[in-house]
PDB file of C-alpha atoms in Angstrom:
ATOM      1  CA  UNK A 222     149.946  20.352 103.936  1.00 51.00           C
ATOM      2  CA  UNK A 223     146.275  21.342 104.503  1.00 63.00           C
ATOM      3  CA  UNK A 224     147.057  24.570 102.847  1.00 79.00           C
ATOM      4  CA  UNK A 225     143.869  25.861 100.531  1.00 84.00           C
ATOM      5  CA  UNK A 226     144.577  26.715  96.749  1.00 88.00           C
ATOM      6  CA  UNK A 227     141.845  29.404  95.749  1.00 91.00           C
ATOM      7  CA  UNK A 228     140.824  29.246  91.929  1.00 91.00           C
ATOM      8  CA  UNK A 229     140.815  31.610  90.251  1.00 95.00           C
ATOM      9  CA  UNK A 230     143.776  34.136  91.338  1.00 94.00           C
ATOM     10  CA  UNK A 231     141.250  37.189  90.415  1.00 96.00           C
ATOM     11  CA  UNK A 232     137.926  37.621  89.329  1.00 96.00           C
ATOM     12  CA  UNK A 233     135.990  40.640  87.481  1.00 97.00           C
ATOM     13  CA  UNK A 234     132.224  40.332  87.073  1.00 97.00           C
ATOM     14  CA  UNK A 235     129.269  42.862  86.858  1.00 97.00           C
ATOM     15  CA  UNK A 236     126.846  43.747  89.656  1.00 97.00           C
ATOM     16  CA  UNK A 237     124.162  41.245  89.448  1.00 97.00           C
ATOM     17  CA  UNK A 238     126.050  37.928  88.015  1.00 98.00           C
ATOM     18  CA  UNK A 239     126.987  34.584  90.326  1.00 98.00           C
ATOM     19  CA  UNK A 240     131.093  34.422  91.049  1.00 97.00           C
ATOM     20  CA  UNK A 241     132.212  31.070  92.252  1.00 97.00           C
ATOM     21  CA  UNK A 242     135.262  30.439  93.728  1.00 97.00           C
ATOM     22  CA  UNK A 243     136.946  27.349  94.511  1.00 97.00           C
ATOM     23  CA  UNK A 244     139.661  25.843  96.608  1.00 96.00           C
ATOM     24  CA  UNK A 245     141.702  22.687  96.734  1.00 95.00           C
ATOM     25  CA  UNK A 246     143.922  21.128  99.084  1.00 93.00           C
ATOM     26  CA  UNK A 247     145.892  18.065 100.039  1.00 90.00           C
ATOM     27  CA  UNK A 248     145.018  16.084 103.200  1.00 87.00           C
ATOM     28  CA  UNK A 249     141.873  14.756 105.250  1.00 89.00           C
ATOM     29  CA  UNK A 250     140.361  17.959 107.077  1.00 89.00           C
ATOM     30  CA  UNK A 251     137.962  18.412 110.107  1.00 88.00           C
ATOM     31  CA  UNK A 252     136.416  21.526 108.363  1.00 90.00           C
ATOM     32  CA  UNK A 253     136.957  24.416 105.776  1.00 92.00           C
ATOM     33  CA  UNK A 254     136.317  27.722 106.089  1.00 93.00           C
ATOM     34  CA  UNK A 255     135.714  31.100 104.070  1.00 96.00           C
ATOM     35  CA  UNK A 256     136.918  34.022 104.969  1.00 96.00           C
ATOM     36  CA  UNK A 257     136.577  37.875 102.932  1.00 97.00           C
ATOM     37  CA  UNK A 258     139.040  40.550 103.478  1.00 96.00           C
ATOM     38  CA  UNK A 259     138.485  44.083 101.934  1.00 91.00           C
ATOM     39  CA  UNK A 260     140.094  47.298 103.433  1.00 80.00           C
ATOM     40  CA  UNK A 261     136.423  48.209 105.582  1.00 72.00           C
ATOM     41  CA  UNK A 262     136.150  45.444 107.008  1.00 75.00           C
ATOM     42  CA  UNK A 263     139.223  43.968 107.516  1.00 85.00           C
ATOM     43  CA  UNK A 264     139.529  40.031 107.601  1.00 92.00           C
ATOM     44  CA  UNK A 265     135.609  38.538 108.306  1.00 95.00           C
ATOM     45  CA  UNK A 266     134.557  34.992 108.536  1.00 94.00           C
ATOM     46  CA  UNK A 267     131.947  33.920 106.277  1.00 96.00           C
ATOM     47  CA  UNK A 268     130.993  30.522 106.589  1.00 95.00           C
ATOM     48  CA  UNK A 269     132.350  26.656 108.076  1.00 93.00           C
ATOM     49  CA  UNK A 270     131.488  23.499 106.282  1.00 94.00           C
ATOM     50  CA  UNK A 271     132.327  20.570 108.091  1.00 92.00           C
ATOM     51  CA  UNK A 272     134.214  17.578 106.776  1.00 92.00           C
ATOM     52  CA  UNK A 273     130.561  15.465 107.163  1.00 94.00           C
ATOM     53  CA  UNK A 274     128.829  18.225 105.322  1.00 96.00           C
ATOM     54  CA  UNK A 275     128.110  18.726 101.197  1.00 97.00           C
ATOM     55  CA  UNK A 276     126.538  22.217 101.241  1.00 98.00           C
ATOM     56  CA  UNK A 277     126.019  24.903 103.521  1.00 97.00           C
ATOM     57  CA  UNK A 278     123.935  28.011 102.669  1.00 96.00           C
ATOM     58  CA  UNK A 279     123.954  31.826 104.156  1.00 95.00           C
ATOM     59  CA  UNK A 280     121.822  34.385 103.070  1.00 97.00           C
ATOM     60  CA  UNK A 281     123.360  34.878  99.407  1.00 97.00           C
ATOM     61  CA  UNK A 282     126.437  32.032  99.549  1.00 98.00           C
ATOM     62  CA  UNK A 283     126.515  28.538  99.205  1.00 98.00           C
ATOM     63  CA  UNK A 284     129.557  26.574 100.321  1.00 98.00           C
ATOM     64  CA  UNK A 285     129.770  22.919  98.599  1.00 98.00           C
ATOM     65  CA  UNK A 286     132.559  20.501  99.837  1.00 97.00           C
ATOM     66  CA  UNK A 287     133.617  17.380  98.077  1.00 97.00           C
ATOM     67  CA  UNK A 288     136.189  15.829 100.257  1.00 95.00           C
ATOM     68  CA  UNK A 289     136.426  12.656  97.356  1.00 95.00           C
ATOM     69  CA  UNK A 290     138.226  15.445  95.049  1.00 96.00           C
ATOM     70  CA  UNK A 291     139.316  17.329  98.717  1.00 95.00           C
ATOM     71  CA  UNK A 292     137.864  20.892  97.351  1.00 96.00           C
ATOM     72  CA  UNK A 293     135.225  23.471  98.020  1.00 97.00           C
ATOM     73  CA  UNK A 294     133.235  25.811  96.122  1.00 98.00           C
ATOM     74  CA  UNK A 295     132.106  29.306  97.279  1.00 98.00           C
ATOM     75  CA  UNK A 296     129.307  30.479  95.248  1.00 98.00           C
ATOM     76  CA  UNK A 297     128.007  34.249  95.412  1.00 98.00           C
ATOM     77  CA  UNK A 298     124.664  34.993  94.099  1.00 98.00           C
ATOM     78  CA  UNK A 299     123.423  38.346  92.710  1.00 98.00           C
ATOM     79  CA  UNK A 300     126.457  39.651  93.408  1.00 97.00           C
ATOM     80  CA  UNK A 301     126.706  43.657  94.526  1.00 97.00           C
ATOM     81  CA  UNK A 302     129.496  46.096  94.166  1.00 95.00           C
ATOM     82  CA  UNK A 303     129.718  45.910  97.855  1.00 94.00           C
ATOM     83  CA  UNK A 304     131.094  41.796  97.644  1.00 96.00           C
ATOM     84  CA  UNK A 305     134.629  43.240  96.106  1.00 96.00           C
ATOM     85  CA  UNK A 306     137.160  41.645  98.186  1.00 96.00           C
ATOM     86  CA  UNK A 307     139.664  38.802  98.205  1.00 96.00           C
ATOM     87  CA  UNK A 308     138.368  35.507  99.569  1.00 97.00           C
ATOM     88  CA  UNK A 309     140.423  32.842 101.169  1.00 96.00           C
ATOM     89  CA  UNK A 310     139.744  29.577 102.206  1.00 94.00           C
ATOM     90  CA  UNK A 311     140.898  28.204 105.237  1.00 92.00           C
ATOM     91  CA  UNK A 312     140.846  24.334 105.998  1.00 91.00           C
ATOM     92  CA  UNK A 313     141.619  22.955 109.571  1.00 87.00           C
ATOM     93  CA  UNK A 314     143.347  19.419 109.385  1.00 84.00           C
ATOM     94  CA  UNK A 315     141.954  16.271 110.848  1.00 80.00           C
ATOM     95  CA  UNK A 316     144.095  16.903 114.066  1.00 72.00           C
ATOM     96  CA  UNK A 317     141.381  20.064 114.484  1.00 62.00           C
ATOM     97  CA  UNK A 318     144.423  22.770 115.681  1.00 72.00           C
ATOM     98  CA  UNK A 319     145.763  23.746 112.363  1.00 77.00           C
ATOM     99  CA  UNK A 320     144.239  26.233 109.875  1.00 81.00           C
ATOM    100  CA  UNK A 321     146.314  27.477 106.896  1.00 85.00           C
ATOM    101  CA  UNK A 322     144.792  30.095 104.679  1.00 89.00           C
ATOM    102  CA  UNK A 323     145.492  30.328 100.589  1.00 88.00           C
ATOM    103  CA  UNK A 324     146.465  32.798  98.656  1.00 91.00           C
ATOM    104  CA  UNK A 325     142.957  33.670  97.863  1.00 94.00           C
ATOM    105  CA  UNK A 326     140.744  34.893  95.230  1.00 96.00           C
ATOM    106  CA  UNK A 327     140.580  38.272  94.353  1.00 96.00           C
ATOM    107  CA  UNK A 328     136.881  39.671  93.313  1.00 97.00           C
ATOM    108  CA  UNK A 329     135.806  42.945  91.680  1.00 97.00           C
ATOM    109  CA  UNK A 330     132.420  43.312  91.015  1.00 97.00           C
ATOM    110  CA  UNK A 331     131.317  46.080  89.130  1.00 96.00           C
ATOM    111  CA  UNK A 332     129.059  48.567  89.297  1.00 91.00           C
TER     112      UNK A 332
ATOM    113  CA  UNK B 281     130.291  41.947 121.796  1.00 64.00           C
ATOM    114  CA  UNK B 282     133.800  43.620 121.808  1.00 83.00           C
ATOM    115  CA  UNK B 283     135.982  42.356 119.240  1.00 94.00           C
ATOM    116  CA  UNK B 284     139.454  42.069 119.148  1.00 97.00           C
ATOM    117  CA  UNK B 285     141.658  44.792 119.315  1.00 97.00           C
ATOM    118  CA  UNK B 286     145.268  45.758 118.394  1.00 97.00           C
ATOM    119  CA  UNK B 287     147.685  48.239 118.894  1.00 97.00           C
ATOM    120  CA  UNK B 288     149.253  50.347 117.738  1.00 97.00           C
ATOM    121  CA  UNK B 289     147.457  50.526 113.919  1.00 96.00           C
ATOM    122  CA  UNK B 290     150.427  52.039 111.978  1.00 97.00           C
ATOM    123  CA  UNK B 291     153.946  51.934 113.329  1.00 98.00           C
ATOM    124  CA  UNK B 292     157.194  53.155 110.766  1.00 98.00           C
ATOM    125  CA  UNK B 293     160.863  51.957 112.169  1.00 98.00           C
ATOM    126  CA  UNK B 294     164.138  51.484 110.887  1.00 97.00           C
ATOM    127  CA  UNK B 295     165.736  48.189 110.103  1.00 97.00           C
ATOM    128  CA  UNK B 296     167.566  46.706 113.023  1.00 97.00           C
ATOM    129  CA  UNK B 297     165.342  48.781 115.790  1.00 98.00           C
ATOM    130  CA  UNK B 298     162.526  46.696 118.116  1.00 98.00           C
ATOM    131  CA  UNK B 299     159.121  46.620 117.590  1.00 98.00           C
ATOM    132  CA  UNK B 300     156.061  45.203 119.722  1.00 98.00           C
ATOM    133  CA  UNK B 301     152.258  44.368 118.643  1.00 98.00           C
ATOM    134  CA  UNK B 302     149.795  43.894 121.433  1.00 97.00           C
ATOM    135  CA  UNK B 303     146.608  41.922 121.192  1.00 97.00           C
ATOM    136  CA  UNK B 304     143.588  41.671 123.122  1.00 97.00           C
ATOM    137  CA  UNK B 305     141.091  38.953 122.246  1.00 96.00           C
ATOM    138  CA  UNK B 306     137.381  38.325 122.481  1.00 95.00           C
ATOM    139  CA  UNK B 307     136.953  37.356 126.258  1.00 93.00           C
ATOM    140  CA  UNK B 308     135.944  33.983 126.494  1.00 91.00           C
ATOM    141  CA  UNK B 309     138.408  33.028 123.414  1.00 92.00           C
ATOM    142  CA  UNK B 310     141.337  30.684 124.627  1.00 91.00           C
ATOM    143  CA  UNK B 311     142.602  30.180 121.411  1.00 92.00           C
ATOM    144  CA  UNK B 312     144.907  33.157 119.883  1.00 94.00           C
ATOM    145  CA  UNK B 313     146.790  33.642 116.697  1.00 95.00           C
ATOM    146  CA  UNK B 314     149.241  36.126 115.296  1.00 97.00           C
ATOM    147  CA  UNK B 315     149.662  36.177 111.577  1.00 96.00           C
ATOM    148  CA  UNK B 316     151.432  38.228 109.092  1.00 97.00           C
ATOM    149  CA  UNK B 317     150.240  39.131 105.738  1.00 96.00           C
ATOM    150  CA  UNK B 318     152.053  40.187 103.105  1.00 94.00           C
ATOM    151  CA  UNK B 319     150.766  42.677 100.686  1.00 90.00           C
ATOM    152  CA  UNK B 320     149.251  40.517  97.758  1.00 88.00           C
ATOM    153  CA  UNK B 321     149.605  37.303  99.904  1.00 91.00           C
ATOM    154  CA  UNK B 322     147.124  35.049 102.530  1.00 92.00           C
ATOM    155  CA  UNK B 323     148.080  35.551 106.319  1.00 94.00           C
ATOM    156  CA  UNK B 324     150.535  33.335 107.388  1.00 94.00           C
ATOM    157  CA  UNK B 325     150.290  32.069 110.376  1.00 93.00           C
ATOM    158  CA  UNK B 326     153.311  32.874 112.870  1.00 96.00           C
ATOM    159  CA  UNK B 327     151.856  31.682 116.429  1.00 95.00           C
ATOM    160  CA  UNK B 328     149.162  29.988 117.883  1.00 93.00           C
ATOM    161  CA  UNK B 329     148.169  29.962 121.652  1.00 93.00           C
ATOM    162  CA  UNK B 330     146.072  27.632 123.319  1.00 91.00           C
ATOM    163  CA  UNK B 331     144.951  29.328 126.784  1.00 89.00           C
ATOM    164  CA  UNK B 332     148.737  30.374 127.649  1.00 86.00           C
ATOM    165  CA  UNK B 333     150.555  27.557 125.811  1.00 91.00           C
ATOM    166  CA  UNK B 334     151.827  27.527 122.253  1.00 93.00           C
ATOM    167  CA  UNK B 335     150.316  25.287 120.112  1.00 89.00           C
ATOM    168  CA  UNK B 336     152.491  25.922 116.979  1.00 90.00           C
ATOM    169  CA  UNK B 337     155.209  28.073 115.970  1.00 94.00           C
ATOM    170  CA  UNK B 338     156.876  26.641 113.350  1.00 92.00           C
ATOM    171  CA  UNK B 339     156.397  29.009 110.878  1.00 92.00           C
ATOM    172  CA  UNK B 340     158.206  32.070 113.631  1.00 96.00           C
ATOM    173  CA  UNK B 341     161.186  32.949 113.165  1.00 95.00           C
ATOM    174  CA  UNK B 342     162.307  32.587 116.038  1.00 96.00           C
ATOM    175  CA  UNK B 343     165.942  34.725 116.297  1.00 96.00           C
ATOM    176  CA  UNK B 344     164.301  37.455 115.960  1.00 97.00           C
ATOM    177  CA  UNK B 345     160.268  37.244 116.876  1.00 98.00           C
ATOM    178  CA  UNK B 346     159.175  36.142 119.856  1.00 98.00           C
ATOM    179  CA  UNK B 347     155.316  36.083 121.226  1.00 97.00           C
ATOM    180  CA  UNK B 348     153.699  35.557 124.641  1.00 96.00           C
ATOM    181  CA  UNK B 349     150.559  35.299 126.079  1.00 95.00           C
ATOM    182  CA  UNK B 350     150.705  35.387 129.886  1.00 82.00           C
ATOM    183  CA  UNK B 351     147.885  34.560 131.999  1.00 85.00           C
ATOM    184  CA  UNK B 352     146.122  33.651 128.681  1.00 84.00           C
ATOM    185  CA  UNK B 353     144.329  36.766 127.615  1.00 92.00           C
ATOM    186  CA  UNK B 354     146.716  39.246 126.127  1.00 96.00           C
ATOM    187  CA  UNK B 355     149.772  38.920 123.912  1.00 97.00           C
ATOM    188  CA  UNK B 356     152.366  40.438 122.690  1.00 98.00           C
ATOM    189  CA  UNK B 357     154.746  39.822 119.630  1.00 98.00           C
ATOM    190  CA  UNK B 358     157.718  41.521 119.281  1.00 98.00           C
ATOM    191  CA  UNK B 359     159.874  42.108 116.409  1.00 98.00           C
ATOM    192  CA  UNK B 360     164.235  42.179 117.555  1.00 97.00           C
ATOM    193  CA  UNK B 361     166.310  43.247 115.258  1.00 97.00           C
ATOM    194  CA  UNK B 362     163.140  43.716 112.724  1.00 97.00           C
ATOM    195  CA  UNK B 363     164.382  43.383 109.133  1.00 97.00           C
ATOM    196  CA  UNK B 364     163.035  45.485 105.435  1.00 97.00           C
ATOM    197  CA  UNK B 365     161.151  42.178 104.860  1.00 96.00           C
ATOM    198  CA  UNK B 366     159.157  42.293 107.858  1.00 97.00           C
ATOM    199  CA  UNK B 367     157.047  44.831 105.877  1.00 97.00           C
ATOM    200  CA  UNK B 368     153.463  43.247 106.729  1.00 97.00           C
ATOM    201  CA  UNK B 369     150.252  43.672 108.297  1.00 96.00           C
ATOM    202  CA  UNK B 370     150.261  41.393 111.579  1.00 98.00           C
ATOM    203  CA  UNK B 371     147.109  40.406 112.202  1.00 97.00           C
ATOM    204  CA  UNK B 372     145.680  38.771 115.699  1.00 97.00           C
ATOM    205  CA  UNK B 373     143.009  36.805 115.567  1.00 96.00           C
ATOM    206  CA  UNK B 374     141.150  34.093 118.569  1.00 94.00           C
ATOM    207  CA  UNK B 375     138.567  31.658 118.640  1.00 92.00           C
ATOM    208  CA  UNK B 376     136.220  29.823 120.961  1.00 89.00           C
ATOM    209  CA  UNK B 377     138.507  26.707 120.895  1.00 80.00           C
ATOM    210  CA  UNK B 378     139.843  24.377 118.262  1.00 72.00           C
ATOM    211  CA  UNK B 379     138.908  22.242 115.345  1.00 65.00           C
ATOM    212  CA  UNK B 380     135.604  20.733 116.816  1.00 59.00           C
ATOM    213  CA  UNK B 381     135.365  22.889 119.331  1.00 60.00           C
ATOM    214  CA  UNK B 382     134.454  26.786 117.390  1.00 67.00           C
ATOM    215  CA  UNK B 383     137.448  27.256 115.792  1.00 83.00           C
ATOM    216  CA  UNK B 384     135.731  30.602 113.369  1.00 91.00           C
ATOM    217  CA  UNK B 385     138.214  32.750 113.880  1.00 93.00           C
ATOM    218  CA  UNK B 386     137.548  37.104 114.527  1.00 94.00           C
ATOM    219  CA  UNK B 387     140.552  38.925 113.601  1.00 96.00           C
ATOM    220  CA  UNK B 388     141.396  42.258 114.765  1.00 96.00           C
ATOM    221  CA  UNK B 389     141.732  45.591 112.484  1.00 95.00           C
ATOM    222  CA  UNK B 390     145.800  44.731 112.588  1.00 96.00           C
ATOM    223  CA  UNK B 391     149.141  46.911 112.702  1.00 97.00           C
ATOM    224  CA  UNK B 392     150.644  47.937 109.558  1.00 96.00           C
ATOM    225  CA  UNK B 393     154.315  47.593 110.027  1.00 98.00           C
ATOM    226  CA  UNK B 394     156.571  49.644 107.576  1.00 98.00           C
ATOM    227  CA  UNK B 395     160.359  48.957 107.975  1.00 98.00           C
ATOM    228  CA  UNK B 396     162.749  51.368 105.852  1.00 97.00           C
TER     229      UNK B 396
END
């Protein structure tokens, strides 16, 4: 299954520190993606990295995808109180149809 | 741009009554999913439409949820006999296309289904 496994399960960290997240999964992919879900916004998309890509960068993330060791890294930078949420990663399989979200991480930042 | 939008928001029925979710996505977006999430989990996804054909379904349970999506814009998923454990958020989502071609998904606020 192309399933993403999101590492850690929850995260607490003050305002102003990095959080990194990562995800795993299983087979070859044609791209991953990030996704944040808090109760404002609802369920957003962040950023897609695809399977020829290392690193991707948006305004204060950086996405970094090893698809040797088939996982991904989402780092936050200067995080802000404002960044709480759970993030999932999503990756699409190689047939390009099938996205399966994780579990995700779950992020407090404090103020 | 409009996003996508769903209706109703909240609905509250009792186990073994009908329920049904309507979705309308971004125009332009011939790819549509329904998901459910359960509190605490990811969305799982139930359906996926390309244009006005399913793409997969294996994960719907399919004696007692059904989905369509005529003409290839709207769609509906309905719930019959709906069960305590379809507690969930169902969310509906679309995209440009798949895999290669803009598969970033939008979601919609979702409907917050409460079964007692």
């Amino acid at each position: 299954s192309q399933q993403g496994e999101e590492d850690p399960q929850a995260l607490s960290i003050q305002e102003g520190e990095n959080a990194t997240m990562n995800c795993s999964y299983k087979t070859s992919i044609n791209n991953l993606q990030w996704y944040r879900q808090n109760s404002g916004r609802g369920l957003v998309h962040l950023i897609l990295i695809r399977s020829n890509e290392r690193e991707k960068h948006s305004g204060r993330l950086r996405v970094t995808l090893d698809t040797s060791k088939k996982s991904s890294s989402l780092l936050i930078t200067a995080s802000r109180a404002a960044d709480t949420a759970s993030y999932f990663c999503a990756p699409t399989g190689t047939g390009g149809f099938k996205t399966i979200f994780g579990a995700g991480t779950r992020l407090f930042v404090k103020a | 741009e409009a996003g996508v939008a769903q209706s109703p928001r909240y609905k509250i029925i009792e186990k073994r009554q009908s329920v049904a979710f309507w979705c309308n996505p971004i125009s332009g977006h011939a790819t549509l999913y329904w998901y459910q999430q359960i509190l605490g989990q990811g969305p799982k996804l139930l359906i996926q439409f390309q244009n006005n054909g399913v793409v997969d379904d294996s994960q719907l349970p399919k004696d007692r949820f059904s989905a369509e999506r005529l003409k290839g814009v709207d769609s509906t998923l309905k719930i019959q006999p709906a069960k305590l454990e379809d507690s969930a958020v169902y969310l509906c989502a679309s995209s440009l296309g798949l895999g290669s071609l803009g598969n970033e998904q939008f979601f919609g606020p979702g409907t917050r289904l409460t079964v007692l």
